[in-house]
XYZ file of C-alpha atoms in Angstrom:
530
model
C -1.627 -28.682 -96.376
C 1.996 -27.923 -95.992
C 1.371 -25.823 -92.739
C -0.718 -28.863 -91.290
C 2.120 -31.305 -92.256
C 4.844 -28.952 -90.603
C 2.374 -28.860 -87.518
C 2.393 -32.732 -87.427
C 6.105 -32.758 -87.561
C 6.576 -30.292 -84.769
C 4.045 -32.194 -82.502
C 5.990 -35.400 -83.282
C 9.513 -33.946 -82.687
C 8.255 -32.523 -79.349
C 6.983 -36.156 -78.431
C 10.371 -37.690 -79.270
C 12.148 -35.152 -77.365
C 9.716 -35.760 -74.505
C 10.470 -39.379 -74.580
C 14.345 -38.668 -74.624
C 14.114 -36.247 -71.877
C 11.323 -36.882 -69.365
C 12.262 -34.056 -67.300
C 11.368 -31.640 -70.206
C 7.797 -32.748 -69.944
C 7.701 -31.587 -66.278
C 4.201 -29.662 -65.591
C 4.872 -26.050 -65.142
C 2.674 -24.204 -62.658
C 0.536 -21.469 -64.013
C -0.028 -18.458 -61.794
C -3.657 -18.169 -60.978
C -5.399 -14.802 -59.927
C -5.339 -14.018 -56.333
C -8.527 -15.605 -54.629
C -10.689 -14.334 -52.036
C -9.189 -16.869 -49.484
C -5.782 -15.548 -50.335
C -6.906 -11.951 -49.752
C -7.885 -12.522 -46.356
C -5.351 -15.388 -45.212
C -2.470 -13.676 -46.756
C -2.644 -10.328 -44.895
C -3.685 -12.380 -41.561
C -0.445 -14.333 -42.033
C 1.820 -11.267 -42.628
C 0.382 -9.413 -39.587
C 0.920 -12.491 -37.330
C 4.456 -12.725 -38.742
C 4.890 -9.094 -37.913
C 3.571 -9.549 -34.339
C 6.001 -12.645 -34.040
C 8.968 -10.480 -35.088
C 7.816 -7.558 -32.693
C 7.183 -9.629 -29.683
C 10.302 -11.955 -30.107
C 12.509 -9.012 -31.409
C 15.244 -9.702 -28.930
C 15.442 -13.456 -30.183
C 15.494 -12.277 -33.548
C 18.085 -9.447 -33.122
C 20.507 -11.975 -31.132
C 20.671 -13.916 -34.330
C 21.343 -10.714 -36.312
C 23.972 -9.465 -34.030
C 25.911 -13.027 -34.331
C 25.643 -12.966 -38.154
C 27.350 -9.356 -38.281
C 30.056 -10.084 -35.770
C 30.973 -13.752 -36.409
C 32.790 -14.706 -39.574
C 31.715 -18.137 -38.883
C 27.968 -17.411 -38.990
C 28.073 -14.608 -41.583
C 26.128 -16.765 -44.078
C 23.094 -16.178 -41.992
C 22.619 -12.655 -43.594
C 21.933 -14.446 -46.806
C 19.529 -17.099 -45.488
C 16.431 -14.893 -45.424
C 16.866 -13.333 -48.802
C 17.522 -16.945 -50.299
C 14.453 -17.994 -48.244
C 12.346 -15.336 -50.029
C 13.656 -16.124 -53.514
C 13.026 -19.877 -53.060
C 9.337 -18.891 -52.047
C 8.878 -16.701 -54.875
C 10.036 -19.408 -57.422
C 6.966 -21.342 -56.002
C 4.490 -18.710 -56.567
C 2.845 -20.609 -59.420
C 2.265 -23.585 -57.372
C 1.023 -21.671 -54.328
C -1.559 -19.772 -56.511
C -2.881 -23.196 -57.324
C -3.871 -24.128 -53.635
C -6.353 -22.355 -51.616
C -5.339 -21.432 -47.965
C -6.865 -23.715 -45.338
C -6.412 -22.814 -41.622
C -5.186 -25.822 -39.711
C -5.708 -26.386 -36.025
C -2.664 -28.637 -35.991
C -0.698 -25.624 -37.032
C -1.825 -24.013 -33.500
C -0.565 -27.210 -31.555
C 2.716 -26.744 -33.587
C 2.775 -23.168 -32.751
C 2.196 -23.889 -29.056
C 4.755 -26.357 -28.983
C 7.288 -24.095 -30.425
C 6.539 -21.410 -27.925
C 6.754 -23.901 -25.177
C 10.235 -24.527 -26.334
C 11.320 -20.854 -26.489
C 9.729 -20.413 -22.939
C 11.732 -23.341 -21.614
C 14.838 -22.263 -23.358
C 14.236 -18.706 -21.930
C 14.029 -20.041 -18.252
C 17.126 -22.219 -18.781
C 19.010 -19.370 -20.597
C 19.930 -21.426 -23.646
C 20.015 -18.954 -26.575
C 20.432 -21.481 -29.546
C 17.419 -23.436 -28.484
C 15.436 -20.025 -27.992
C 16.462 -19.053 -31.677
C 15.613 -22.606 -32.891
C 12.141 -22.194 -31.418
C 11.662 -18.875 -32.693
C 12.357 -20.151 -36.273
C 10.327 -23.191 -35.642
C 7.340 -20.808 -35.117
C 7.426 -19.453 -38.661
C 6.384 -22.877 -40.354
C 4.037 -23.339 -37.431
C 2.380 -20.057 -38.458
C 2.247 -20.822 -41.855
C 0.291 -24.281 -41.275
C -1.826 -22.760 -38.841
C -3.166 -19.848 -41.049
C -2.508 -20.928 -44.669
C -2.689 -24.652 -44.095
C -0.640 -27.768 -44.461
C -1.088 -27.911 -48.054
C 0.831 -24.626 -48.532
C 3.351 -25.492 -46.211
C 3.978 -28.769 -48.275
C 4.627 -26.678 -51.361
C 7.411 -24.458 -49.535
C 8.501 -27.049 -46.926
C 12.098 -27.064 -48.102
C 12.377 -23.077 -47.881
C 10.942 -23.303 -44.592
C 13.264 -25.903 -43.671
C 16.300 -23.751 -45.159
C 15.350 -21.118 -42.588
C 16.630 -23.077 -39.755
C 20.365 -22.897 -41.386
C 20.226 -19.258 -40.336
C 20.454 -20.147 -36.598
C 23.923 -19.928 -35.207
C 24.641 -23.312 -34.162
C 27.473 -25.749 -34.344
C 30.182 -24.392 -32.096
C 30.080 -27.583 -29.938
C 31.471 -29.249 -33.136
C 34.672 -26.893 -32.663
C 36.612 -29.184 -30.326
C 35.901 -32.545 -32.346
C 36.999 -30.955 -35.496
C 40.029 -29.450 -34.138
C 41.008 -33.054 -32.716
C 40.251 -34.728 -36.056
C 42.244 -32.055 -37.885
C 45.170 -32.750 -35.581
C 44.818 -36.540 -35.898
C 44.579 -36.475 -39.605
C 47.609 -34.188 -40.102
C 49.977 -35.867 -37.658
C 48.764 -39.342 -38.930
C 49.518 -38.240 -42.644
C 52.637 -36.791 -41.777
C 53.813 -39.958 -40.091
C 52.848 -41.887 -43.098
C 55.007 -39.665 -45.045
C 57.938 -40.536 -42.509
C 58.070 -37.098 -40.965
C 59.385 -37.215 -37.330
C 56.310 -35.499 -35.376
C 56.002 -34.938 -31.611
C 52.365 -34.304 -30.528
C 50.886 -32.629 -27.449
C 47.114 -32.297 -27.610
C 46.174 -30.026 -30.540
C 50.011 -29.094 -30.636
C 52.559 -30.866 -33.039
C 56.397 -30.098 -33.556
C 58.331 -31.015 -37.001
C 62.183 -30.420 -37.244
C 61.200 -27.253 -39.286
C 58.806 -25.655 -36.835
C 55.882 -25.907 -34.316
C 52.058 -26.053 -35.308
C 48.758 -25.934 -33.216
C 45.337 -26.550 -34.562
C 43.502 -23.483 -33.344
C 39.719 -22.739 -33.327
C 40.224 -21.106 -36.812
C 41.832 -24.232 -38.314
C 38.960 -26.485 -36.948
C 37.209 -26.082 -40.396
C 33.908 -25.225 -38.830
C 33.555 -22.331 -40.867
C 34.285 -24.290 -43.990
C 31.678 -26.961 -42.760
C 28.837 -24.521 -42.046
C 29.230 -22.605 -45.276
C 29.285 -26.117 -47.410
C 26.403 -27.267 -45.624
C 24.248 -24.029 -46.425
C 25.615 -23.764 -50.051
C 25.050 -27.455 -50.574
C 21.389 -27.458 -49.182
C 20.731 -24.758 -51.569
C 22.275 -26.472 -54.548
C 20.452 -29.846 -53.586
C 17.098 -27.757 -53.856
C 17.562 -26.310 -57.155
C 19.329 -29.336 -58.705
C 17.274 -32.351 -57.602
C 13.706 -33.257 -56.970
C 14.256 -36.422 -55.487
C 14.439 -36.546 -51.651
C 17.114 -39.213 -51.671
C 19.306 -37.209 -54.115
C 18.821 -34.158 -51.926
C 19.598 -35.822 -48.892
C 22.735 -37.502 -50.371
C 24.280 -34.274 -51.808
C 23.581 -32.455 -48.250
C 25.331 -35.416 -46.498
C 28.403 -35.082 -48.866
C 28.494 -31.372 -48.150
C 28.910 -32.264 -44.658
C 31.434 -35.082 -44.735
C 33.595 -33.681 -47.702
C 34.689 -30.380 -46.031
C 35.648 -32.207 -42.877
C 38.003 -34.366 -44.759
C 39.048 -31.799 -47.213
C 40.015 -29.525 -44.142
C 42.545 -32.381 -43.117
C 44.129 -32.328 -46.414
C 44.100 -28.385 -46.116
C 45.959 -28.426 -43.046
C 48.435 -31.086 -44.338
C 49.005 -28.901 -47.475
C 49.888 -25.726 -45.370
C 52.361 -27.706 -43.090
C 54.092 -29.243 -46.254
C 54.264 -25.826 -47.906
C 55.819 -24.268 -44.777
C 58.141 -27.132 -44.338
C 59.354 -27.251 -47.763
C 59.786 -23.387 -48.116
C 61.757 -23.258 -44.792
C 58.588 -21.583 -42.989
C 58.378 -18.858 -45.607
C 55.049 -19.276 -47.122
C 51.617 -20.486 -45.538
C 52.630 -19.052 -42.418
C 50.970 -15.775 -42.094
C 48.054 -14.224 -44.050
C 48.639 -16.410 -47.038
C 47.947 -19.456 -44.617
C 44.129 -18.138 -44.511
C 44.124 -17.263 -48.228
C 45.344 -20.899 -49.297
C 42.659 -22.307 -47.026
C 39.946 -20.546 -48.647
C 41.145 -21.193 -52.178
C 41.421 -24.852 -51.330
C 37.925 -25.012 -49.842
C 36.562 -22.962 -53.122
C 38.209 -25.665 -55.355
C 36.845 -28.407 -53.087
C 33.228 -26.873 -53.370
C 33.605 -26.502 -57.189
C 34.656 -30.250 -57.518
C 31.586 -31.079 -55.540
C 29.225 -29.545 -57.559
C 30.788 -30.675 -60.523
C 30.372 -34.289 -59.447
C 26.887 -33.464 -58.290
C 25.962 -32.164 -61.630
C 25.960 -35.532 -63.184
C 22.862 -36.598 -61.407
C 21.181 -33.050 -61.787
C 17.304 -33.079 -62.373
C 14.819 -30.384 -63.484
C 12.912 -29.311 -60.467
C 9.357 -30.467 -60.469
C 6.277 -28.716 -59.484
C 5.531 -29.495 -55.762
C 1.946 -30.493 -55.842
C 0.480 -31.170 -52.361
C -1.420 -34.450 -51.910
C -5.039 -34.114 -52.562
C -4.464 -30.724 -54.057
C -7.259 -31.030 -56.607
C -10.978 -29.792 -55.924
C -10.382 -30.459 -52.010
C -7.687 -27.672 -52.345
C -10.433 -25.142 -53.183
C -12.946 -25.698 -50.725
C -14.396 -22.342 -49.333
C -12.987 -21.321 -46.109
C -15.220 -19.997 -43.426
C -14.001 -16.183 -42.576
C -15.012 -17.022 -38.837
C -12.549 -20.120 -38.940
C -9.781 -17.922 -40.250
C -10.448 -14.988 -37.811
C -10.483 -17.736 -34.941
C -7.355 -19.044 -35.818
C -5.710 -15.594 -35.992
C -7.011 -14.691 -32.551
C -5.887 -18.147 -31.166
C -2.244 -17.715 -32.814
C -2.177 -14.153 -31.406
C -2.969 -15.160 -27.928
C -0.263 -17.886 -27.969
C 2.401 -15.502 -29.126
C 1.707 -13.298 -26.194
C 1.359 -15.856 -23.454
C 5.166 -16.892 -22.994
C 6.078 -13.338 -22.858
C 3.722 -12.529 -19.976
C 5.308 -15.340 -17.890
C 8.696 -14.078 -18.587
C 7.678 -10.524 -17.516
C 6.674 -12.057 -14.294
C 10.084 -13.665 -13.775
C 11.772 -10.685 -14.463
C 10.391 -9.085 -11.414
C 12.235 -11.280 -9.181
C 14.742 -9.611 -7.169
C 18.500 -10.594 -6.777
C 19.107 -12.688 -3.507
C 21.446 -11.550 -0.837
C 25.050 -11.665 -2.036
C 27.200 -14.120 -0.438
C 30.547 -13.598 1.156
C 32.512 -16.008 -0.692
C 34.603 -16.456 2.353
C 36.678 -19.485 2.265
C 38.928 -21.055 5.262
C 42.104 -19.682 5.812
C 43.446 -23.291 6.581
C 41.372 -25.873 4.669
C 43.310 -28.748 6.239
C 46.185 -31.149 5.266
C 48.921 -28.262 5.694
C 47.373 -25.711 3.097
C 47.297 -22.219 4.239
C 46.144 -19.048 2.525
C 48.974 -17.404 0.781
C 48.537 -14.080 -1.403
C 52.008 -12.909 -1.408
C 53.505 -14.175 -4.584
C 50.813 -15.169 -7.162
C 51.342 -18.158 -9.355
C 50.260 -16.641 -12.363
C 48.253 -13.603 -13.528
C 46.010 -15.684 -15.808
C 42.178 -15.850 -14.552
C 39.207 -17.508 -15.984
C 36.777 -15.149 -17.599
C 33.360 -15.049 -16.462
C 30.905 -12.482 -17.814
C 29.290 -10.147 -15.174
C 29.020 -12.430 -12.144
C 27.242 -11.174 -9.336
C 30.053 -12.133 -6.886
C 33.741 -13.266 -7.871
C 36.779 -14.126 -5.836
C 40.252 -15.574 -6.468
C 42.238 -17.273 -3.467
C 45.813 -18.789 -3.498
C 46.843 -21.665 -1.088
C 50.331 -23.044 -0.535
C 51.762 -26.014 0.991
C 55.653 -26.035 1.035
C 56.235 -25.625 -2.800
C 52.920 -26.641 -3.939
C 50.557 -23.920 -4.907
C 46.739 -24.038 -5.911
C 44.433 -21.305 -6.810
C 40.860 -21.319 -6.280
C 38.483 -19.142 -8.425
C 34.763 -18.745 -7.557
C 32.273 -16.941 -9.748
C 28.570 -16.883 -8.225
C 25.335 -15.863 -10.048
C 22.234 -15.171 -7.940
C 19.985 -14.985 -11.067
C 20.379 -16.079 -14.476
C 19.711 -13.494 -17.206
C 21.025 -12.360 -20.502
C 24.805 -11.655 -20.390
C 25.008 -12.528 -16.742
C 24.590 -16.418 -16.551
C 26.696 -19.134 -15.304
C 26.489 -21.192 -18.618
C 27.388 -18.538 -21.458
C 29.606 -18.605 -24.355
C 31.263 -15.463 -22.813
C 32.573 -17.791 -19.866
C 35.698 -19.607 -20.959
C 39.363 -20.449 -19.717
C 41.115 -18.814 -22.415
C 40.008 -16.587 -25.375
C 40.637 -17.779 -29.140
C 43.992 -16.989 -30.391
C 45.395 -15.363 -27.043
C 48.805 -13.542 -27.324
C 50.154 -15.322 -24.202
C 48.274 -18.529 -23.393
C 47.193 -21.638 -25.699
C 44.619 -24.275 -24.871
C 46.403 -27.542 -25.123
C 43.311 -29.507 -24.663
C 40.404 -30.189 -22.456
C 38.271 -33.197 -21.429
C 35.572 -34.551 -18.877
C 37.141 -36.724 -16.007
C 34.192 -39.070 -14.968
C 35.566 -39.246 -11.403
C 33.822 -39.435 -7.993
C 32.309 -37.897 -6.186
C 31.209 -35.907 -9.332
C 32.838 -35.479 -12.718
C 35.308 -32.680 -13.440
C 36.381 -30.912 -16.565
C 40.101 -30.696 -16.980
C 41.924 -28.139 -19.132
C 45.571 -27.613 -19.926
C 46.999 -24.374 -20.919
C 50.524 -23.422 -21.609
C 52.536 -20.263 -22.211
C 56.247 -19.741 -22.915
C 56.958 -19.956 -19.155
C 54.301 -21.878 -17.409
C 51.957 -24.851 -17.938
C 48.457 -24.778 -15.946
C 46.299 -27.924 -15.046
C 42.834 -26.706 -14.584
C 39.915 -28.571 -12.888
C 36.461 -26.818 -13.014
C 32.843 -27.648 -12.403
C 29.439 -25.996 -11.672
C 27.220 -26.127 -8.682
C 23.407 -25.578 -9.547
C 21.506 -25.327 -6.161
C 23.282 -28.126 -4.324
C 24.250 -30.413 -7.498
C 27.704 -30.467 -8.898
C 28.167 -31.093 -12.613
C 30.654 -30.556 -15.370
C 27.974 -30.763 -18.186
C 26.678 -27.488 -19.257
C 23.564 -28.879 -20.582
C 22.660 -30.626 -17.449
C 23.454 -27.374 -15.561
C 20.845 -25.442 -17.868
C 18.312 -28.253 -17.079
C 18.967 -27.944 -13.440
C 18.545 -24.215 -13.518
C 15.092 -24.704 -15.401
C 13.999 -27.196 -13.180
C 14.866 -25.203 -9.721
C 13.305 -21.910 -11.133
C 10.128 -23.536 -11.868
C 9.766 -25.556 -8.732
C 11.369 -23.303 -6.171
C 11.650 -19.979 -8.047
C 15.536 -19.925 -7.530
C 18.136 -20.157 -10.071
C 21.194 -19.252 -8.312
C 24.536 -21.109 -9.148
C 28.361 -20.918 -9.170
C 31.516 -22.092 -10.657
C 34.495 -23.637 -8.983
C 37.868 -23.513 -10.770
C 41.001 -24.919 -9.339
C 44.401 -24.593 -11.072
C 48.039 -25.591 -10.331
C 51.509 -25.832 -12.147
C 51.432 -28.823 -14.171
C 54.065 -31.228 -13.429
C 56.073 -33.426 -15.457
C 54.048 -36.326 -13.955
C 50.490 -35.116 -15.048
C 48.793 -37.793 -12.621
C 50.652 -36.071 -9.749
C 49.085 -32.844 -10.387
C 45.755 -34.398 -10.870
C 45.778 -35.949 -7.618
C 47.014 -32.684 -6.044
C 43.937 -30.842 -7.402
C 41.575 -33.847 -6.377
C 42.907 -33.712 -3.036
C 42.417 -30.223 -2.363
C 38.935 -30.182 -3.939
C 38.002 -32.944 -1.145
C 39.091 -30.393 1.468
C 37.302 -27.275 -0.113
C 33.980 -28.666 -1.148
C 32.376 -29.104 2.477
C 33.039 -25.500 3.077
C 31.592 -24.298 -0.464
C 27.992 -24.370 0.894
C 28.913 -21.921 3.718
C 30.878 -19.651 1.389
C 27.978 -19.069 -1.024
C 25.427 -18.483 1.739
C 24.636 -14.894 2.413
């Protein structure tokens, strides 16, 4: 009778503990033996995944190359192993659901591949990569079914964090950091002179460059935060709230980091926080902030519950027709091959005849071609243009330089809209980017950039021309390229860059460039004609 009484007390104790800690009663999925449905659908999915990687290897390898060369996106090297670990943790739940091929998955796969094709035609690498990653969940739904996709929905969504994206946040983050730092210094009664992302204190000069934007911190924080939210919470709202916090907190923290570095340098007479230690202090500060974020988040921590898909009872174990599984596999393989066949046809296009890019010697209003004494040796950087020229014009003491870069056919590493095309590279030895903005002027918008060196300041106006349509927006230019290629088979385009010495009166320099652009544009169509 004693063992019986002990057993009762043990059962009662477990019941009390279950009431005190509901999470401890979470159902734990047991791993079932592999069923016949898994034996057929599992290898089929792995085969189609291998086909996807083989056919779209250029897209997959482009992500890996960015992970390897960019510190900002180096986290991508960990995304796939973490995804595999997250799926492995769900092996018990997965074994309790039988694969059920789903036609909606084929529709999702077709939509993903259509997005890849559109991005390939337009030459938008990040959309190409996003569409490639989106094809993986689509394959899961098509071959294994939506119930299995539900079980590993979060890990599948986590894969998208491996796509190198977010560089368009660089400039807004730089401006926010500069605004925050200068505003805080002014609140502390420091005399500050600001110009764009540059500011000066009595103790020294500072600039918020790309490395100070906080983009690396932000991307790392969101990635780690998404992982922490998944393993720490089971509520969708708690996960979403923590991910949102991992996005907002590093942006604000980066402002404090920049302020801390400026104050350290100021009070040390510019002896600390100005060299390598500048970066070290930044990462140490970021590490402390992340630890604090995790510590606060731990107060709402929950044990992870088993992800049981809706209607996962007997309906989840319906027998699956071998014919249906095979038909879905064949359809998926055909969809995977389709876009590449069309791209192969596009690749056969010949480069159109090269234009002369000959501009008038005297465009009017007293301007004449002058190649004797160059205003500057600076040139905008364009990657592998099919034709490029730089000409300088003078009117008395006024000088304007014209740079044209023409691309007859958009292809990888030789396209008008590309991250390799820029006014100035990051952390240049001579030139610094003071700032840039879009000017909504007539007859079309312009992008204005200001560069400065120790001897000269340049004001730059530039825009793109796709077909016969000018635009200063890279996204619109990409869409125009895709439209022209699909409708006419032609995707030629060129960039126009005008620059002059920036005067004390900025408006006068702007008016000078716009006046010259009005004289130049009527002759551009002839200049780019073969």
